[in-house]
GROMACS .gro file of C-alpha atoms in nm:
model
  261
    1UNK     CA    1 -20.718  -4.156   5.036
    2UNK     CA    2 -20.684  -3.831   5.249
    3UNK     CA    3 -21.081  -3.781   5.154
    4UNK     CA    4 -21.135  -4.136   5.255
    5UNK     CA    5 -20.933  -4.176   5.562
    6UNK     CA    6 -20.834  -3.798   5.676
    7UNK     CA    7 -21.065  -3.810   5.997
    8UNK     CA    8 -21.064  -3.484   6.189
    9UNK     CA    9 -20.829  -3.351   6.006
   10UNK     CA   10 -21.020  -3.353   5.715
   11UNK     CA   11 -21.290  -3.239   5.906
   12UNK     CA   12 -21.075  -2.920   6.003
   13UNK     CA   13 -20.943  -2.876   5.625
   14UNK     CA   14 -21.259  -2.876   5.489
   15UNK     CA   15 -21.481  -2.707   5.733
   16UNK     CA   16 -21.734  -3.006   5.736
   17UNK     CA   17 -21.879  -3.078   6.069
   18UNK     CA   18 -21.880  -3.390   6.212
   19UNK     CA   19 -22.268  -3.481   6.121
   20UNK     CA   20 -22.202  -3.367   5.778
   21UNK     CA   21 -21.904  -3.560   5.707
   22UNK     CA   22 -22.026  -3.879   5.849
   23UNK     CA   23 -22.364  -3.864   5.644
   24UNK     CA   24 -22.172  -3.796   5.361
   25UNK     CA   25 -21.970  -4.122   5.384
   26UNK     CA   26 -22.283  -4.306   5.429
   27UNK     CA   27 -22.474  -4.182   5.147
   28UNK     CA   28 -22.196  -4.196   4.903
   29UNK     CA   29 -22.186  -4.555   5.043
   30UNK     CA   30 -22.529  -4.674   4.998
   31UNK     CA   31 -22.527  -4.507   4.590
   32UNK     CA   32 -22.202  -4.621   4.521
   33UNK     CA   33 -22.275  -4.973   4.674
   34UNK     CA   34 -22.624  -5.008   4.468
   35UNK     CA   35 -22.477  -4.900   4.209
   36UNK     CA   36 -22.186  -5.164   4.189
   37UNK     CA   37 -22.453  -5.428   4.286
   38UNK     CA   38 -22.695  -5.361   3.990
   39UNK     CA   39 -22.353  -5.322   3.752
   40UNK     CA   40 -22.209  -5.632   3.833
   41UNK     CA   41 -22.541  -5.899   3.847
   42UNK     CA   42 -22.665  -5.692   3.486
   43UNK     CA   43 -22.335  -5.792   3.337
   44UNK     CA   44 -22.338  -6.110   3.493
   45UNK     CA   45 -22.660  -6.196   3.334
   46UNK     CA   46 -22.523  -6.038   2.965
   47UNK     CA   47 -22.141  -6.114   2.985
   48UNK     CA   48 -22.058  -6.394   2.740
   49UNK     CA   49 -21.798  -6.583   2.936
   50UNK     CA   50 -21.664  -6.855   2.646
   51UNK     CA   51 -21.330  -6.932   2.749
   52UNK     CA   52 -21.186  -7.005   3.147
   53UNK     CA   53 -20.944  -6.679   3.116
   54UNK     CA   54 -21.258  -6.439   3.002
   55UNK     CA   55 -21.459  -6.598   3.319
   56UNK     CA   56 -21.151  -6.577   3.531
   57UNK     CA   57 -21.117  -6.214   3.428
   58UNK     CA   58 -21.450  -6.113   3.456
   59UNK     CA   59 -21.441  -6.258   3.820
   60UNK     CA   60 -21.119  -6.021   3.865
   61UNK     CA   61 -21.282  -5.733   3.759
   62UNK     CA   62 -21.580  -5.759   3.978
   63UNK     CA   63 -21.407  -5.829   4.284
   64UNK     CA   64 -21.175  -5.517   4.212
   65UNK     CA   65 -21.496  -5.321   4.197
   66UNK     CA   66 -21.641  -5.490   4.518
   67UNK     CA   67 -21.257  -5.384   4.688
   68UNK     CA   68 -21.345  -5.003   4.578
   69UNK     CA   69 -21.685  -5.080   4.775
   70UNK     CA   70 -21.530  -5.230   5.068
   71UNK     CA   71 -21.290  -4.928   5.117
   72UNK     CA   72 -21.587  -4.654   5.114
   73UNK     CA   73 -21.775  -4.914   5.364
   74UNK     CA   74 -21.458  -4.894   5.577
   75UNK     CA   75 -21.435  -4.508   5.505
   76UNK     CA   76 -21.809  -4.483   5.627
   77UNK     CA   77 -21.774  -4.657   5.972
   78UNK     CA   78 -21.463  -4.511   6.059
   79UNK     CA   79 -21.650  -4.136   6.008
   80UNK     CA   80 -21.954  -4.316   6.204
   81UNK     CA   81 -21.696  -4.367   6.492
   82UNK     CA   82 -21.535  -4.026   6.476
   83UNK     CA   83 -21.936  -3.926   6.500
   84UNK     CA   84 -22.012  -4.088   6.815
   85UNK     CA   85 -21.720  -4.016   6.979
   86UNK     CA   86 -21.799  -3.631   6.947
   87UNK     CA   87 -22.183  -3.642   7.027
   88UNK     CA   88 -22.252  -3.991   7.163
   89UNK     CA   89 -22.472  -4.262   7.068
   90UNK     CA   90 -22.826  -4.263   6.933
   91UNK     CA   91 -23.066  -4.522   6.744
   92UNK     CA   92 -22.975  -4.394   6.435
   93UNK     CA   93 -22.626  -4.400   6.443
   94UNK     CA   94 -22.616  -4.768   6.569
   95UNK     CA   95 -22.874  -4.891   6.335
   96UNK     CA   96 -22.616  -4.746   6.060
   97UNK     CA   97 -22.301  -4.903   6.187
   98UNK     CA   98 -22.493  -5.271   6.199
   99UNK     CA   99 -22.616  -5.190   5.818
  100UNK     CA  100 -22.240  -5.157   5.730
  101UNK     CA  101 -22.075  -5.475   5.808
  102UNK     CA  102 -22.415  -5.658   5.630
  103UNK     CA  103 -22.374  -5.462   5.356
  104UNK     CA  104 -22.028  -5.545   5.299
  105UNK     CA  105 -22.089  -5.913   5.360
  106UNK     CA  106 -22.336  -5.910   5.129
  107UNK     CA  107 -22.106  -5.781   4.860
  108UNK     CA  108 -21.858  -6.040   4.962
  109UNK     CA  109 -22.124  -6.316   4.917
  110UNK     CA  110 -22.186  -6.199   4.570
  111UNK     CA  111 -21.843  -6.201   4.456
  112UNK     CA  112 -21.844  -6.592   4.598
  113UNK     CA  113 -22.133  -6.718   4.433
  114UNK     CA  114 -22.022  -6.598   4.104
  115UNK     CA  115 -21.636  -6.739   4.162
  116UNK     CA  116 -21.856  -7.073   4.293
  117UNK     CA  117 -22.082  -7.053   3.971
  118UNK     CA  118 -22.390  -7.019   4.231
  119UNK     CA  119 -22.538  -6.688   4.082
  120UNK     CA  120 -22.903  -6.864   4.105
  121UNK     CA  121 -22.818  -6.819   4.490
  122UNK     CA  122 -22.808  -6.428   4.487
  123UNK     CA  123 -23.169  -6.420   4.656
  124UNK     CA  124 -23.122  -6.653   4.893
  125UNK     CA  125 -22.838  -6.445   5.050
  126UNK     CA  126 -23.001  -6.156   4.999
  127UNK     CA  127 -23.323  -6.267   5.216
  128UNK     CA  128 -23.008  -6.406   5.454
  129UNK     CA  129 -22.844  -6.067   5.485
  130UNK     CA  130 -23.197  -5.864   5.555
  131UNK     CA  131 -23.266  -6.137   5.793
  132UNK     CA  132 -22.959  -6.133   5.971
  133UNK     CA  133 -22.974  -5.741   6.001
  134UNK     CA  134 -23.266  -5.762   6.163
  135UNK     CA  135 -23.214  -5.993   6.420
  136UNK     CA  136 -22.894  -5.825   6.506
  137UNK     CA  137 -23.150  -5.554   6.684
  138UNK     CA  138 -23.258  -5.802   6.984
  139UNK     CA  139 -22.964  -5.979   6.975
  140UNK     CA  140 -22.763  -5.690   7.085
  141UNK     CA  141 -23.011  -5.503   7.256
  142UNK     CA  142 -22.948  -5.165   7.113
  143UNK     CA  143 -23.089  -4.954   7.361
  144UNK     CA  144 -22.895  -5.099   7.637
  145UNK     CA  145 -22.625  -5.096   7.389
  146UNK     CA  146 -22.631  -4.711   7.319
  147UNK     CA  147 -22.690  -4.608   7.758
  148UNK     CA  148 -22.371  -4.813   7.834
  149UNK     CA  149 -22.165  -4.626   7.536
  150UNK     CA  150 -22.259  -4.307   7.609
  151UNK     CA  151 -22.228  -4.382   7.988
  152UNK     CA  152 -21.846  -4.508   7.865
  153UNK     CA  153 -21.827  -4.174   7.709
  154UNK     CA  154 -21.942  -3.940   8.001
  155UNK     CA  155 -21.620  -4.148   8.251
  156UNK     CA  156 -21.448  -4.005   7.994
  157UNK     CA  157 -21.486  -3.690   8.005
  158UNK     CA  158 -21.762  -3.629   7.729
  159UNK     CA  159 -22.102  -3.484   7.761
  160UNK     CA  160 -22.358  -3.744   7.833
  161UNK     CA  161 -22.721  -3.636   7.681
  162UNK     CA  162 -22.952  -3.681   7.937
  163UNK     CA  163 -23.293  -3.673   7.628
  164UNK     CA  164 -23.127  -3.970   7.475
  165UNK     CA  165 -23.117  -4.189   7.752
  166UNK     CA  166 -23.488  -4.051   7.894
  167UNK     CA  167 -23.632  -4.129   7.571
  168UNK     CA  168 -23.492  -4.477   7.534
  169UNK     CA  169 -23.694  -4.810   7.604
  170UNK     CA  170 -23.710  -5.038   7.911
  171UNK     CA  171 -23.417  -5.250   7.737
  172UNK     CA  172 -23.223  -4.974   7.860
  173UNK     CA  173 -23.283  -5.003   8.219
  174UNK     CA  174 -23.041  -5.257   8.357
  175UNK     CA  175 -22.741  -5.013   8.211
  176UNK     CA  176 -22.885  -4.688   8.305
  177UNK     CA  177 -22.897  -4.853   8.721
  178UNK     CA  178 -22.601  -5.004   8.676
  179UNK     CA  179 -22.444  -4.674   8.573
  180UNK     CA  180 -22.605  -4.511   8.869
  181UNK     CA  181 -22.521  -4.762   9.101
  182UNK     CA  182 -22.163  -4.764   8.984
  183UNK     CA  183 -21.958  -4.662   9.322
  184UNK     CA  184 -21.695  -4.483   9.134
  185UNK     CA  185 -21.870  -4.301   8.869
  186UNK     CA  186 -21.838  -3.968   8.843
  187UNK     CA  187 -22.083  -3.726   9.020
  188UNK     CA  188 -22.235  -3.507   8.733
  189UNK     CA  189 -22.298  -3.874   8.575
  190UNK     CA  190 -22.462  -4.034   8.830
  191UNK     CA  191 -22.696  -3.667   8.919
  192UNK     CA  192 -22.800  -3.719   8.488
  193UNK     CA  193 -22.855  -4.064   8.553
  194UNK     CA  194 -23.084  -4.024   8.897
  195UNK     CA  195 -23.267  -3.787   8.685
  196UNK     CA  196 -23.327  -3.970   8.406
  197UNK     CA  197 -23.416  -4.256   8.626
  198UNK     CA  198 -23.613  -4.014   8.898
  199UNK     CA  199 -23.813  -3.917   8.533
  200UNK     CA  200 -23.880  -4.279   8.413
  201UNK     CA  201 -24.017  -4.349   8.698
  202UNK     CA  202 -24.230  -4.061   8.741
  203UNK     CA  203 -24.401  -4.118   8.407
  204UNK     CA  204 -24.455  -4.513   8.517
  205UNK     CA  205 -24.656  -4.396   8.774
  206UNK     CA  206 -24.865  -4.162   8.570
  207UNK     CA  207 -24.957  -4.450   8.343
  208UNK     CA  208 -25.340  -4.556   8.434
  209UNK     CA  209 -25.374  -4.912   8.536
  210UNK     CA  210 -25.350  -5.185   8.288
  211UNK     CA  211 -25.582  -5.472   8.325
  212UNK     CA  212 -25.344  -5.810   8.314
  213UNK     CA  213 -25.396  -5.889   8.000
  214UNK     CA  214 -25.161  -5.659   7.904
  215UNK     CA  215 -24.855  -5.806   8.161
  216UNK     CA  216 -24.548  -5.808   7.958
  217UNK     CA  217 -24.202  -5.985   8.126
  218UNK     CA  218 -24.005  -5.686   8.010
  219UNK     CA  219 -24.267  -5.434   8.190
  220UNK     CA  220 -24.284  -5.604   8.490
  221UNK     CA  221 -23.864  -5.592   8.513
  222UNK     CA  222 -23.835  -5.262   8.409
  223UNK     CA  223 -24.041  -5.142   8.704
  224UNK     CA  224 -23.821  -5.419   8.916
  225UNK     CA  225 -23.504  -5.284   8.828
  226UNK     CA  226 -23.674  -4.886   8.876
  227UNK     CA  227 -23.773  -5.033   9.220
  228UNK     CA  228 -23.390  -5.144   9.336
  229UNK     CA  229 -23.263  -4.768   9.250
  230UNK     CA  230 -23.230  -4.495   9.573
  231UNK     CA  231 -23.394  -4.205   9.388
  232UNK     CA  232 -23.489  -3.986   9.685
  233UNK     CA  233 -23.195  -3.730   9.632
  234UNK     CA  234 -23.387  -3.689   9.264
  235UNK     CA  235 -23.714  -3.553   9.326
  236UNK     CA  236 -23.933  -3.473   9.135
  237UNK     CA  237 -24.112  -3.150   9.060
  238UNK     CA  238 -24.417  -2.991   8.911
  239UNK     CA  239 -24.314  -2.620   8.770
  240UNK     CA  240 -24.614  -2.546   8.602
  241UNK     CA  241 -24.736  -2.845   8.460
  242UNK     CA  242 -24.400  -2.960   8.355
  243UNK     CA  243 -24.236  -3.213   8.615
  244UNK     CA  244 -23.877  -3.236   8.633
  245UNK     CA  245 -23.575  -3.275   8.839
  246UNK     CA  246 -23.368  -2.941   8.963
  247UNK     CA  247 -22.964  -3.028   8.892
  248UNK     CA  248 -22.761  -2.738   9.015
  249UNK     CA  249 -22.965  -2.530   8.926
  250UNK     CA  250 -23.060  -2.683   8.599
  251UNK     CA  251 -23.402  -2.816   8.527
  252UNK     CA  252 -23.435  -3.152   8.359
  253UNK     CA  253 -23.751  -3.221   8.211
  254UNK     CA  254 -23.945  -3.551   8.277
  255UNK     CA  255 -24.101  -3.477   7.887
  256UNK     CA  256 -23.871  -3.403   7.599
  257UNK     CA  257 -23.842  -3.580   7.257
  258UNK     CA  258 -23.503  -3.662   7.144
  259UNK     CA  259 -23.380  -3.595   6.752
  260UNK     CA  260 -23.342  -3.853   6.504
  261UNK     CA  261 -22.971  -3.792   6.429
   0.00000   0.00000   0.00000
């Protein structure tokens, strides 16, 4: 349980850092959720269930072993949190929390269809679950999703990582010049913000024409809602052949690739 559940304490007991003990959690996850999946639909298909109190045991027994499942998923996305709360939000990490709670639904949906006598319907909800993790992605909008958490974060106090949000896609606009236009937000924020929006804009410009064939909704707002922000106090410069914006003294690159963590 103290493995499980011990958060940064456990982090502190057992010198893991914070990357390594949430990837750990998911990993074990993933195996140990396979793993129960293939178990319990091979013995499904080999158990001999003759009498109501074998069936109704055999039922007990696999949704004991689901309930071990469910408490590693729940280990998992609690480590996941403790992640992004230290070092923000990124793709990765939110494509990995939405993967949890389908995973875990989808073990829950096994354990119903075989208490229902469905088993033939395994696929179905399989195809359902991929389906439904899948369209979670627009639904939520992730990018916008991820610039108004870590914006959330940076009121807080936290670091706000200016490569993530520069490297993000146009979804993300309506959060990043909301957060700049924000009349209370903090100045260091809003000076990461005007550059990353000072940067965005900079490399729009740079793009060659496209003929209008290529006119996509989501373009043509992006540049509307670049448009509506006052980024003169963010300009930006060409030091050799690399254009960026000077922050006290800092300079913030208009071209720099994010990791995949």
């Amino acid at each position: 349980f103290r493995y499980l559940f011990g958060g940064t304490a456990n982090i502190t007991a057992a010198w893991y850092t914070f990357s390594e003990y949430a990837r750990r959690g998911f990993f074990e996850l993933v195996s140990v959720a396979v793993i129960s999946l293939f178990l319990i639909l091979a013995l499904n298909a080999i158990t001999r269930r003759e009498s109501a109190v074998v069936g109704r045991v055999y039922i007990l027994l696999s949704t004991l072993v689901v309930g071990q499942v469910l408490v590693i998923l729940v280990s998992a996305f609690q480590r996941l949190l403790l992640y992004e709360n230290a070092y923000g939000f990124t793709r990765l990490r939110v494509y990995t929390h939405i993967f949890i709670p389908w995973l875990g639904l989808l073990l829950v949906a096994t354990i119903l269809l075989q208490i229902l006598r469905r088993d033939q319907y395994f696929g179905a909800a399989l195809v359902a679950v991929v389906f439904g993790f899948a369209l979670s992605f627009p639904l939520l909008n992730i990018d916008g999703l991820i610039a108004r958490q870590n914006i959330a974060r940076a009121r807080a106090m936290m670091d706000l990582d200016g490569v993530t949000l520069l490297n993000l896609s146009d979804d993300a606009l309506p959060a990043l010049v909301n957060g700049f236009r924000q009349a209370d937000q903090p100045e260091k924020v809003r000076a990461t913000l005007g550059a990353v929006l000072a940067c965005r804009s900079y490399r729009n410009e740079q793009q060659s024409v496209q003929p209008w064939q290529s006119y996509h909704p989501g373009i043509a707002a992006s540049r509307r809602w670049l448009a509506s922000a006052d980024l003169s106090a963010f300009p930006v410069v060409n030091s050799e052949n690399n254009p960026g914006v000077n922050l006290e003294g800092e300079f913030f690159a208009c071209f720099q690739a994010s990791g995949m963590d």
